[in-house]
Structures are given as structure tokens and as C-alpha cells.
XYZ file of C-alpha atoms in Angstrom:
565
model
C -2.162 32.403 -28.624
C -5.862 31.529 -28.952
C -7.629 29.098 -26.632
C -7.977 26.625 -29.481
C -4.233 26.679 -30.159
C -3.468 26.227 -26.485
C -5.688 23.146 -26.398
C -4.016 21.763 -29.496
C -0.535 22.371 -28.094
C -1.443 20.574 -24.857
C -2.726 17.573 -26.767
C 0.260 17.420 -29.087
C 2.730 17.718 -26.218
C 1.143 14.681 -24.596
C 0.899 12.761 -27.864
C 3.476 14.151 -30.314
C 2.853 11.344 -32.817
C -0.918 11.691 -32.954
C -1.122 14.471 -35.550
C -4.445 13.017 -36.602
C -6.017 14.681 -33.591
C -4.856 18.084 -34.822
C -6.466 17.477 -38.200
C -9.628 16.239 -36.513
C -9.969 19.343 -34.377
C -9.286 21.590 -37.392
C -12.097 19.846 -39.265
C -14.421 20.376 -36.326
C -13.531 24.084 -36.165
C -14.248 24.558 -39.874
C -17.535 22.714 -39.507
C -18.564 24.912 -36.612
C -17.766 28.051 -38.647
C -20.097 26.883 -41.402
C -23.010 26.477 -39.032
C -23.774 30.182 -39.383
C -25.373 29.427 -42.784
C -27.139 26.291 -41.581
C -30.571 25.713 -40.178
C -31.137 25.031 -36.469
C -31.225 21.163 -36.661
C -27.900 21.120 -38.517
C -26.336 23.458 -35.962
C -27.526 21.333 -33.048
C -26.375 18.126 -34.737
C -22.899 19.350 -35.605
C -22.403 20.976 -32.197
C -23.491 17.834 -30.368
C -21.362 15.631 -32.604
C -18.286 17.759 -32.072
C -18.882 17.733 -28.291
C -19.370 13.960 -28.289
C -16.120 13.258 -30.136
C -14.122 15.747 -28.057
C -15.382 14.403 -24.722
C -14.583 10.849 -25.813
C -11.096 11.733 -27.066
C -10.167 14.215 -24.368
C -12.151 12.958 -21.380
C -11.993 9.209 -21.804
C -8.682 8.732 -23.636
C -6.303 11.632 -23.081
C -7.250 12.651 -19.528
C -6.749 9.166 -17.963
C -3.420 8.861 -19.759
C -2.293 12.298 -18.587
C -3.424 11.488 -15.036
C -1.420 8.249 -14.957
C 1.620 10.023 -16.385
C 1.333 12.699 -13.706
C 1.111 10.108 -10.931
C 4.111 8.199 -12.275
C 6.245 11.321 -12.584
C 5.361 12.579 -9.095
C 5.842 9.313 -7.178
C 9.589 9.045 -7.618
C 12.553 9.435 -5.289
C 14.115 12.250 -7.263
C 16.287 14.574 -5.166
C 14.463 17.666 -3.964
C 11.015 16.186 -4.564
C 8.208 16.128 -2.010
C 8.020 12.331 -2.041
C 11.781 12.104 -1.459
C 11.431 14.325 1.624
C 8.638 12.165 3.047
C 10.599 9.037 2.222
C 13.748 10.319 3.920
C 12.033 11.158 7.181
C 8.550 9.898 7.925
C 6.763 13.004 9.308
C 4.624 11.063 11.758
C 5.193 8.361 14.352
C 4.421 4.749 13.530
C 2.560 2.728 16.143
C 4.845 0.188 17.807
C 3.164 -2.084 20.345
C 4.872 -4.803 22.358
C 3.174 -7.710 24.114
C 5.118 -9.900 26.568
C 4.242 -13.537 27.316
C 4.665 -13.875 31.058
C 5.305 -17.503 32.097
C 3.260 -18.300 35.191
C 4.623 -21.812 35.961
C 8.426 -21.769 35.402
C 9.220 -24.458 38.031
C 6.569 -26.795 36.612
C 7.975 -26.380 33.122
C 11.462 -27.255 34.377
C 9.986 -30.594 35.440
C 8.160 -31.328 32.195
C 4.790 -29.586 32.534
C 3.225 -27.647 29.649
C 3.935 -23.882 29.691
C 1.183 -21.524 30.816
C 1.500 -17.928 29.620
C -0.291 -14.694 30.384
C -0.100 -11.934 27.787
C 0.905 -8.547 29.205
C 0.472 -5.450 27.063
C 0.353 -3.556 24.913
C 3.300 -1.373 25.771
C 2.939 1.471 23.307
C 5.921 3.184 21.700
C 6.193 5.879 19.070
C 8.471 4.660 16.293
C 10.275 7.372 14.329
C 12.123 6.369 11.168
C 14.766 8.354 9.327
C 17.037 7.506 6.401
C 20.549 8.906 6.631
C 23.804 8.906 4.655
C 21.854 8.799 1.406
C 23.833 8.362 -1.816
C 22.296 8.709 -5.301
C 23.456 6.658 -8.250
C 21.995 8.471 -11.260
C 23.372 6.051 -13.846
C 21.522 3.080 -12.341
C 18.659 5.176 -10.950
C 19.407 3.868 -7.438
C 19.562 5.225 -3.905
C 21.641 3.773 -1.046
C 20.997 4.674 2.570
C 21.244 3.688 6.233
C 18.418 3.906 8.712
C 17.904 5.289 12.196
C 14.956 4.101 14.305
C 13.960 5.779 17.556
C 11.388 4.424 19.993
C 9.684 6.594 22.610
C 7.573 5.015 25.341
C 4.030 6.366 25.708
C 2.597 5.330 29.046
C -0.652 7.188 28.301
C -1.311 5.055 25.205
C -0.257 1.739 26.751
C -2.698 -0.628 28.428
C -4.171 0.899 31.619
C -1.823 0.677 34.571
C 1.269 -0.455 32.670
C 4.466 1.488 33.380
C 7.174 -0.811 32.069
C 8.283 -1.704 35.588
C 6.154 -4.860 35.719
C 8.178 -7.983 36.570
C 7.700 -10.848 34.119
C 9.253 -14.246 33.433
C 10.309 -15.313 29.941
C 12.648 -17.972 28.486
C 16.203 -16.785 29.027
C 17.411 -15.953 25.495
C 21.049 -16.777 26.216
C 20.568 -19.983 28.244
C 17.963 -21.539 25.953
C 19.505 -20.393 22.655
C 23.028 -21.525 23.542
C 21.836 -24.940 24.701
C 19.670 -25.578 21.643
C 22.313 -24.428 19.114
C 25.098 -26.541 20.634
C 22.819 -29.569 20.976
C 21.921 -29.268 17.290
C 25.291 -28.353 15.797
C 28.018 -29.420 18.279
C 26.598 -31.936 20.788
C 30.102 -32.892 21.941
C 30.422 -29.479 23.599
C 27.292 -29.782 25.770
C 29.279 -30.537 28.926
C 31.241 -27.305 28.417
C 28.002 -25.365 27.931
C 26.496 -26.851 31.087
C 29.494 -25.733 33.165
C 29.525 -22.274 31.591
C 25.831 -21.684 32.318
C 26.248 -22.799 35.920
C 29.219 -20.443 36.339
C 27.773 -17.356 34.640
C 24.235 -17.644 36.032
C 25.176 -19.052 39.427
C 23.638 -22.530 39.189
C 20.155 -21.580 37.891
C 17.172 -23.849 38.692
C 15.274 -23.056 35.488
C 16.119 -21.738 32.011
C 14.001 -18.638 32.582
C 14.653 -14.949 33.104
C 12.723 -12.802 35.570
C 13.115 -9.052 35.111
C 11.185 -5.850 34.467
C 9.657 -5.301 31.037
C 11.690 -2.169 30.350
C 14.931 -3.957 31.251
C 14.086 -6.760 28.819
C 13.105 -4.397 26.019
C 15.490 -1.429 26.333
C 17.522 -0.901 29.479
C 19.187 -4.300 29.404
C 19.487 -7.372 31.625
C 22.914 -7.843 33.224
C 25.128 -10.774 32.244
C 27.913 -11.004 34.809
C 31.010 -12.564 33.269
C 33.189 -12.016 36.294
C 33.923 -15.751 36.566
C 37.021 -17.893 37.098
C 35.715 -21.147 35.644
C 37.395 -22.126 32.347
C 34.140 -22.902 30.580
C 32.583 -19.675 31.787
C 35.598 -17.641 30.661
C 35.529 -19.288 27.237
C 31.886 -18.358 26.708
C 32.407 -14.837 28.041
C 35.350 -14.321 25.697
C 33.092 -15.222 22.784
C 30.442 -12.800 24.022
C 33.050 -10.046 24.235
C 34.296 -10.529 20.672
C 31.099 -11.518 18.857
C 28.291 -10.068 20.968
C 27.477 -7.071 18.757
C 23.943 -6.883 20.117
C 25.191 -6.683 23.720
C 25.950 -3.490 25.564
C 29.509 -3.717 26.860
C 29.392 -2.080 30.275
C 32.910 -3.349 31.056
C 35.156 -6.251 30.068
C 33.179 -8.565 32.327
C 29.714 -6.960 32.493
C 27.339 -7.034 29.537
C 23.723 -6.123 29.087
C 21.202 -7.788 26.829
C 17.944 -6.242 25.536
C 15.742 -6.728 22.491
C 15.736 -3.112 21.237
C 18.095 -1.093 23.440
C 21.178 -1.241 21.218
C 19.178 -0.163 18.163
C 17.256 2.679 19.757
C 18.260 6.034 18.262
C 21.375 4.643 16.587
C 22.240 4.379 12.913
C 22.025 0.845 11.607
C 25.367 -0.190 10.117
C 23.677 -2.047 7.267
C 22.869 -0.343 3.958
C 19.917 -0.764 1.640
C 19.933 0.085 -2.055
C 16.627 0.759 -3.788
C 15.419 1.980 -7.163
C 14.411 5.644 -7.363
C 11.691 5.047 -9.967
C 12.671 7.980 -12.182
C 13.414 5.861 -15.254
C 10.769 3.237 -14.526
C 7.999 4.233 -12.145
C 6.972 0.697 -11.234
C 10.445 0.084 -9.784
C 10.240 2.838 -7.169
C 11.446 1.596 -3.778
C 12.365 -1.861 -5.076
C 15.291 -3.342 -3.131
C 18.243 -4.279 -5.335
C 21.036 -4.715 -2.772
C 21.655 -5.163 0.953
C 25.093 -4.225 2.239
C 26.117 -3.954 -1.406
C 25.207 -7.575 -2.221
C 22.822 -8.090 -5.140
C 21.365 -11.166 -3.453
C 21.473 -12.831 -0.038
C 23.707 -15.732 0.910
C 21.732 -17.038 3.907
C 19.752 -19.674 2.067
C 20.746 -22.690 -0.048
C 18.776 -21.746 -3.190
C 19.041 -18.787 -5.552
C 15.287 -18.271 -5.517
C 15.134 -17.738 -1.743
C 18.175 -15.437 -1.832
C 16.453 -12.899 -4.100
C 15.172 -9.549 -2.891
C 11.479 -9.280 -3.722
C 9.512 -6.077 -3.323
C 10.240 -2.674 -1.812
C 11.765 -1.647 1.510
C 8.184 -1.276 2.892
C 8.500 2.538 3.037
C 7.143 3.251 -0.450
C 5.193 1.252 -3.010
C 4.714 1.757 -6.760
C 1.544 3.320 -8.190
C -0.952 1.574 -10.462
C -0.558 -1.833 -8.806
C -2.659 -4.780 -9.905
C -4.373 -7.282 -7.664
C -2.478 -10.190 -9.170
C 1.025 -8.924 -8.318
C 0.201 -8.459 -4.626
C 2.279 -6.354 -2.252
C 5.841 -7.482 -1.524
C 8.414 -6.064 0.894
C 11.899 -7.173 1.902
C 12.461 -7.476 5.682
C 16.177 -7.445 6.605
C 15.426 -8.725 10.130
C 13.875 -11.841 8.586
C 16.361 -12.203 5.717
C 13.436 -12.722 3.368
C 10.582 -10.981 1.645
C 6.965 -11.194 2.690
C 4.351 -11.176 -0.069
C 0.833 -10.095 0.832
C -1.842 -11.418 -1.520
C -5.186 -9.851 -2.422
C -7.919 -10.639 0.078
C -10.877 -8.452 -0.778
C -12.008 -5.056 -1.978
C -13.164 -2.687 0.736
C -14.040 0.957 1.297
C -12.008 3.781 2.817
C -13.871 7.069 3.210
C -15.758 6.465 -0.001
C -12.665 5.302 -1.923
C -12.362 1.761 -3.227
C -9.258 0.138 -1.751
C -7.771 -3.369 -1.704
C -6.991 -5.404 1.401
C -4.019 -7.777 1.342
C -2.956 -10.447 3.836
C 0.365 -12.209 4.378
C 1.444 -15.574 5.741
C 4.727 -17.420 6.217
C 3.520 -20.424 4.218
C 4.577 -24.009 4.870
C 8.260 -24.825 4.518
C 7.551 -28.490 5.195
C 5.370 -28.984 2.092
C 5.998 -26.053 -0.270
C 9.028 -26.782 -2.454
C 9.675 -23.073 -2.960
C 9.991 -22.605 0.821
C 12.095 -25.703 1.586
C 15.171 -23.495 1.571
C 14.019 -21.953 4.857
C 14.221 -25.252 6.744
C 16.850 -25.297 9.555
C 18.425 -28.401 7.997
C 17.706 -30.563 4.974
C 15.919 -33.072 7.198
C 14.096 -30.805 9.660
C 11.368 -28.313 8.830
C 8.891 -26.386 10.879
C 5.257 -26.852 9.966
C 2.860 -24.329 8.456
C 3.017 -20.713 9.608
C 6.593 -20.517 10.929
C 9.852 -19.026 9.708
C 13.234 -20.039 11.147
C 15.761 -17.240 11.730
C 18.745 -19.406 12.676
C 20.599 -18.716 9.420
C 19.640 -15.053 9.544
C 20.481 -13.946 13.109
C 22.645 -16.830 14.306
C 20.233 -17.784 17.089
C 17.429 -20.388 17.092
C 14.689 -17.758 16.933
C 11.495 -18.779 15.140
C 8.964 -16.199 13.970
C 5.246 -16.615 13.499
C 2.134 -14.525 13.602
C 0.995 -13.710 17.176
C -0.507 -16.539 19.231
C 0.529 -18.866 16.375
C -2.315 -17.538 14.252
C -2.464 -19.300 10.855
C 0.100 -21.845 12.097
C -0.218 -25.594 12.546
C -2.492 -26.279 15.571
C 0.247 -28.370 17.193
C 2.036 -25.181 18.269
C -1.075 -23.673 19.873
C -1.707 -26.907 21.770
C 1.861 -26.861 23.109
C 1.294 -23.698 25.157
C -1.675 -22.874 27.356
C -3.011 -19.312 27.319
C -2.986 -18.580 23.568
C -6.072 -17.360 21.700
C -5.284 -16.760 18.005
C -7.688 -14.780 15.819
C -7.355 -12.902 12.538
C -8.516 -9.479 13.720
C -5.939 -9.180 16.502
C -3.095 -11.304 15.143
C -3.164 -11.333 11.330
C -0.818 -9.416 9.012
C -2.802 -7.082 6.787
C -2.309 -4.114 4.446
C -4.950 -1.863 2.913
C -3.908 -0.031 -0.272
C -5.246 2.560 -2.647
C -3.604 0.997 -5.680
C -3.755 3.877 -8.192
C -1.432 6.068 -6.107
C 0.212 3.190 -4.206
C -0.880 4.734 -0.909
C -1.147 2.435 2.134
C -4.137 3.693 4.127
C -3.712 1.129 6.896
C -1.165 -1.531 7.759
C -0.544 -4.008 10.571
C 2.714 -5.967 10.561
C 2.573 -8.423 13.459
C 5.411 -10.761 14.352
C 5.883 -13.130 17.271
C 9.335 -14.319 18.348
C 9.641 -17.810 19.787
C 12.342 -20.050 21.259
C 12.305 -23.823 20.849
C 12.286 -25.650 24.162
C 13.644 -29.199 24.173
C 14.984 -31.621 26.798
C 18.807 -31.764 26.723
C 20.176 -34.454 28.970
C 23.665 -32.985 29.448
C 22.491 -29.484 30.366
C 21.084 -29.330 33.887
C 18.529 -26.515 33.427
C 17.228 -28.072 30.182
C 17.124 -31.677 31.285
C 13.454 -31.935 32.252
C 11.713 -29.340 30.045
C 9.033 -30.397 27.527
C 9.511 -30.342 23.767
C 7.606 -27.292 22.572
C 7.905 -23.887 20.915
C 7.714 -21.194 23.571
C 6.656 -17.607 22.710
C 8.745 -14.715 24.026
C 6.894 -11.625 22.846
C 5.146 -10.201 19.835
C 5.155 -6.760 18.238
C 2.731 -4.840 16.091
C 4.190 -2.233 13.771
C 1.631 -0.269 11.875
C -0.242 2.918 11.219
C -3.350 4.374 9.714
C -2.967 7.186 7.204
C -2.777 10.447 9.208
C -5.742 12.798 8.849
C -3.772 15.411 6.894
C -2.770 12.916 4.193
C -6.142 11.183 4.285
C -7.921 14.447 3.472
C -5.586 15.056 0.533
C -6.232 11.552 -0.825
C -9.996 11.901 -0.405
C -9.853 15.346 -2.031
C -8.125 13.954 -5.106
C -10.745 11.247 -5.543
C -13.611 13.676 -4.976
C -12.251 15.831 -7.784
C -11.865 12.788 -10.035
C -15.427 11.782 -9.235
C -16.722 15.241 -10.135
C -14.777 15.169 -13.408
C -16.205 11.738 -14.174
C -19.766 12.933 -13.528
C -19.249 16.033 -15.681
C -17.853 13.897 -18.511
C -20.830 11.564 -18.392
C -23.329 14.440 -18.235
C -21.731 16.166 -21.231
C -21.605 12.876 -23.112
C -25.293 12.214 -22.439
C -26.268 15.758 -23.394
C -24.338 15.510 -26.663
C -26.107 12.250 -27.494
C -29.466 13.835 -26.646
C -28.520 16.834 -28.808
C -27.798 14.603 -31.792
C -31.107 12.858 -31.247
C -32.990 16.168 -31.104
C -31.252 17.362 -34.272
C -32.259 14.212 -36.100
C -35.849 14.516 -34.904
C -36.139 18.165 -36.013
C -34.604 17.367 -39.394
C -37.095 14.619 -40.215
C -40.025 16.618 -38.812
C -39.260 19.586 -41.083
C -38.878 17.327 -44.108
C -42.264 15.666 -43.559
C -44.025 19.056 -43.137
C -43.169 20.184 -46.726
C -46.450 20.169 -48.899
C -47.224 20.864 -52.588
C -49.268 24.108 -53.082
C -51.821 24.284 -56.006
C -51.513 27.228 -58.411
C -54.994 28.532 -59.323
C -55.142 29.765 -62.899
C -57.280 32.902 -63.394
C -60.460 32.410 -65.421
C -60.773 34.866 -68.239
C -64.053 36.741 -68.444
C -65.407 39.149 -70.976
C -65.435 42.863 -70.139
C -69.190 43.088 -69.828
C -69.284 40.282 -67.350
C -66.500 41.904 -65.366
C -68.340 45.195 -65.347
C -71.555 43.597 -64.209
C -69.652 41.795 -61.447
C -68.086 45.034 -60.314
C -71.439 46.863 -60.401
C -73.044 44.031 -58.511
C -70.134 44.050 -56.071
C -70.617 47.764 -55.645
C -74.294 47.151 -55.120
C -76.070 48.732 -58.173
C -76.274 49.696 -61.856
C -74.038 52.106 -63.770
C -76.776 54.692 -63.575
C -76.957 54.113 -59.853
C -73.218 54.335 -59.735
C -73.257 57.655 -61.529
C -75.894 58.893 -59.142
C -73.579 57.923 -56.330
C -70.630 59.869 -57.819
C -69.035 57.154 -59.881
C -68.274 57.831 -63.488
C -68.855 55.356 -66.256
C -65.130 55.429 -66.886
C -64.488 54.141 -63.365
C -66.901 51.300 -63.974
C -65.187 50.655 -67.297
C -61.813 50.363 -65.458
C -63.057 47.233 -63.771
């Protein structure tokens, strides 16, 4: 097979319906063959014209299309593919940083003073993610899986001097949450709650917990349910049957921690996502959680929809307008990051996106996230009561981008975008996140409750517990590959432009030479010979020879030779 035929076959495989291209190339080939009989300007002109058309068709039309097709076909979750392997088990650790808000005036708060907090951290952990029990559904082009997350503490990467054994004071999740929920939903049971708290926690003076950081995060804080009081037994029985997030040491001893029960274990919940084989832009898009096609946590259909991917993979060829969306099961909602600005990453143009929780108190689309029909948090907060069953409220760290009333309610907060904002930086052609920072703060509402002793005198405010930063920058190995691809594309682009310019110059030179040669053609006069008589011709010859016939004879010339002239 000749080179020309190979080129034609490649083109026709990519565009089977565009037979016109085949005819066009054939015409060009025939024209080039004829140039052997043509003059130089015609050869230059035809050669430059052929090059111009080919570089436009192949370089500026076919090549971009083939490149996009290649990207779409490669970035799928097809079994056995490289992307599927990376998706199944992230080959590098994600940064996971935890910051604790240590309360410095717990006794003052119990008597109505404003909380004063001191941020302690970061405590750095490696976060390893793996998808397990994966099931493919080829008919619907879907993939269902469970997830295992493992955290490993890195003392060397944590803030200097931090070991995890630091003793801090935070709002007691059980005491505060139980009091607030009952006061809101079942106020008639507050007396029972008051007795149960006094029995289980041995008549506490404040609704705060003092323990080591590692106990709070992973090892667990002991809840001793070895009580005889009726109210205490009733609450402990509920903890035993419904406390899935508690470690059951025995029938009467439980442990509570924020991450301990999830560390290194397989999450019982399943996620179903699109594989992107049939439609590339669907890759990673969440279509079901625990088999349900939509959530049931919220009162409206719109808020119960899954929007975006599972945050592990994103589709290629994204546009600025569509933003970047990801479903977060822990929040029972999707977060949509909108375009902020274009920036640079190692010479590559990338887009930066930012996310916010919006304002459920004014935005009609977000009203469904309000705790009740009549109560809504202000801008920048998201209530998790209907998601996790506890009155946890999320925000960005230090109440960044939230209503100022929440910052004023707690002393010691210093919100700023660089340290506390949610941001993502994407190379949109390949859908590659080159940097990402997902930052969430978890808060407990504090409110005076007359019938609960430890809550009776506290102020009405939203008290931060801790905040986490989950994120990563693209590892060097993958960054080099991405930069290498764009360097090659840049070289190809430069070569295309150079060839295009040279072909245009060639056509210009051909035109110039053609018109120059035409103008140089002149009409040549034909001089008619003047007839002369023989005698005159002879005399001219003799004169030309320098003498008379007699002189010519004397010099060896015969009269006949003179007569010849």
C-alpha cells in the first residue's frame, strides 16, 4: 500500500461519509503529476496551493476532530482500561488535614459568655481511596461500587510539635445534639433528656468534651452506659440499637469518634455512576445512591436530584458555563463550582472554579434545605439534620463566605479566601483536575434550653467543632505527562502555522514570477535583406578584403573567388 493510499484510508476511516475528500486528493495528485511539463511558477503555485488546502483540511479540521475523538474514547471507565485502574484505586495519597477549634472559656460559655476558640492544627493524614465490589451494567453503561477510605497519620507533615495527644475542649456532640434535637422536635421529652444526661455523664457542669485530639478523631471517646436510672437506660438502649457510628465495646460501653469507625472499612453504601463508553460526557456521573435514582431527604424533587460526578473523575471537553459539579453523599447534596477565572499551570491554560453553599433563606431553589418550613440558616450554611439525623451544620472554614452574624458569634475566627475557600483548578480539554481544595467546617448550634441543666445558660450561637481540608495537587508524574501532551500539541500547532504561511508565500511568489515573465515578452523586428547588384557586392567584398581584384590576385585570390561574393 502506497503512502498516499494509507493517508486516504486514515481520512476515510475517520470520515466515512466525506468521499469528497478522496476526490479532492486524487485531483491534487493528478495536478502534481502534470507539473513535470509546466514552468517553474506553475509548479510553485500548484505545490503551494495543494499544501495550503491539505494543511487546512488535515491540520485544522481533521486533526482536532481526531484528537477529541481520541480523548473521548480513552477517558472512559471501560473494564481493563488504564483510566478504570486509576479510578478503582487512586495511586497516590490525598492530603487530608484536620483543624480542631479548642474552646478556651467553657465555664464562661455555660454562663452566657461568647465562645472564644483557638484553632489547633493542621493534623495531617494521608487519605487512600479504593473502590471495591465493582459491578458493571453493560446495558445501561453503568458501574456500581462501594468505597474504602483509609487514613494514616503523618506527624512529620503536621504542624510543628503536634502529636495528636494534645488535650482540647469542644462541644460535646452527644449532649448538645440530643438537647437541641429534642427541644426542636419533642420538647415534652426535655425532662427525660436532662435526667439521662446527668446519669450518663455524671452530672456535668458544661456541655463540653475535653479529650485528646486522636481520641476525638479516631480512637474514640468513652460513653459509659452502665447506669441504673430509667432515663439513662432508655437513652442507652437507643444508642445500642441505632448507634451505627458508635464502636460497641460492650453492651454498656460505647466509643464515639468522627472518623474511627470509617477508617479502613468498606462503606456499606453503594454508588452507581455512568461509565462514559456510550456517551463520553456522562463519565462518572452519579445516577443512583444505594440503588435509589434520587434522594428522599428533601421536600422537593429538584433538591433530591444527583448532579455531577462522584468527584473522582470528570468528563473531558468541559465548558466554562456548565461549571464543575459533584455529588457528596456525606452532605446529601451536590456542590456546583462555578467559573472564577482563567489561570496558568506550567504553561497550560487552565480554569479555576469556586464553590459556595448559597443562601437557603433567600434562594427559592435552596429553600428545600431549610431545617423546617419556617426556619432557615442564612447565607453560606448547609443543614445536615435531614441527612445525618443530627443537628450538624456545615460551612466553609471560619464561616468564610457566610453571613457575618456567625463570625461575630464566636471570637477567634479569621476567615479568608486563600485559606478557607473551596476551589478547583481544571484543564478542561482532558477533564484533569490539577489542583483541588475541598474545605468543610462542621458546627453545632448552641441555644439556651431551660429544662436541660447544662444548656440552661449558654448563649444562642453556632459553635464550630472542627474543619477538614481534602485536596491534592496533580502528582509530578502525571503533571509531566499532561505538560508533555500540550507541548506536543503546541509544536504541531506551530508547524501547521509555519507550513500554512509558507504555502501562502509560495502562492504569492508563483504569482509574482508569472506576471514578471509575461511582462518581459517583447516583439523582435525582422530585418529584410537589401538586394544589391553583383558588381556592388563584389566591390564591397574587395573593399572588405582591403584591395582590388588585381591586388587580390596578387595576394593569391582568384577572380572566381571574388566572383563568389
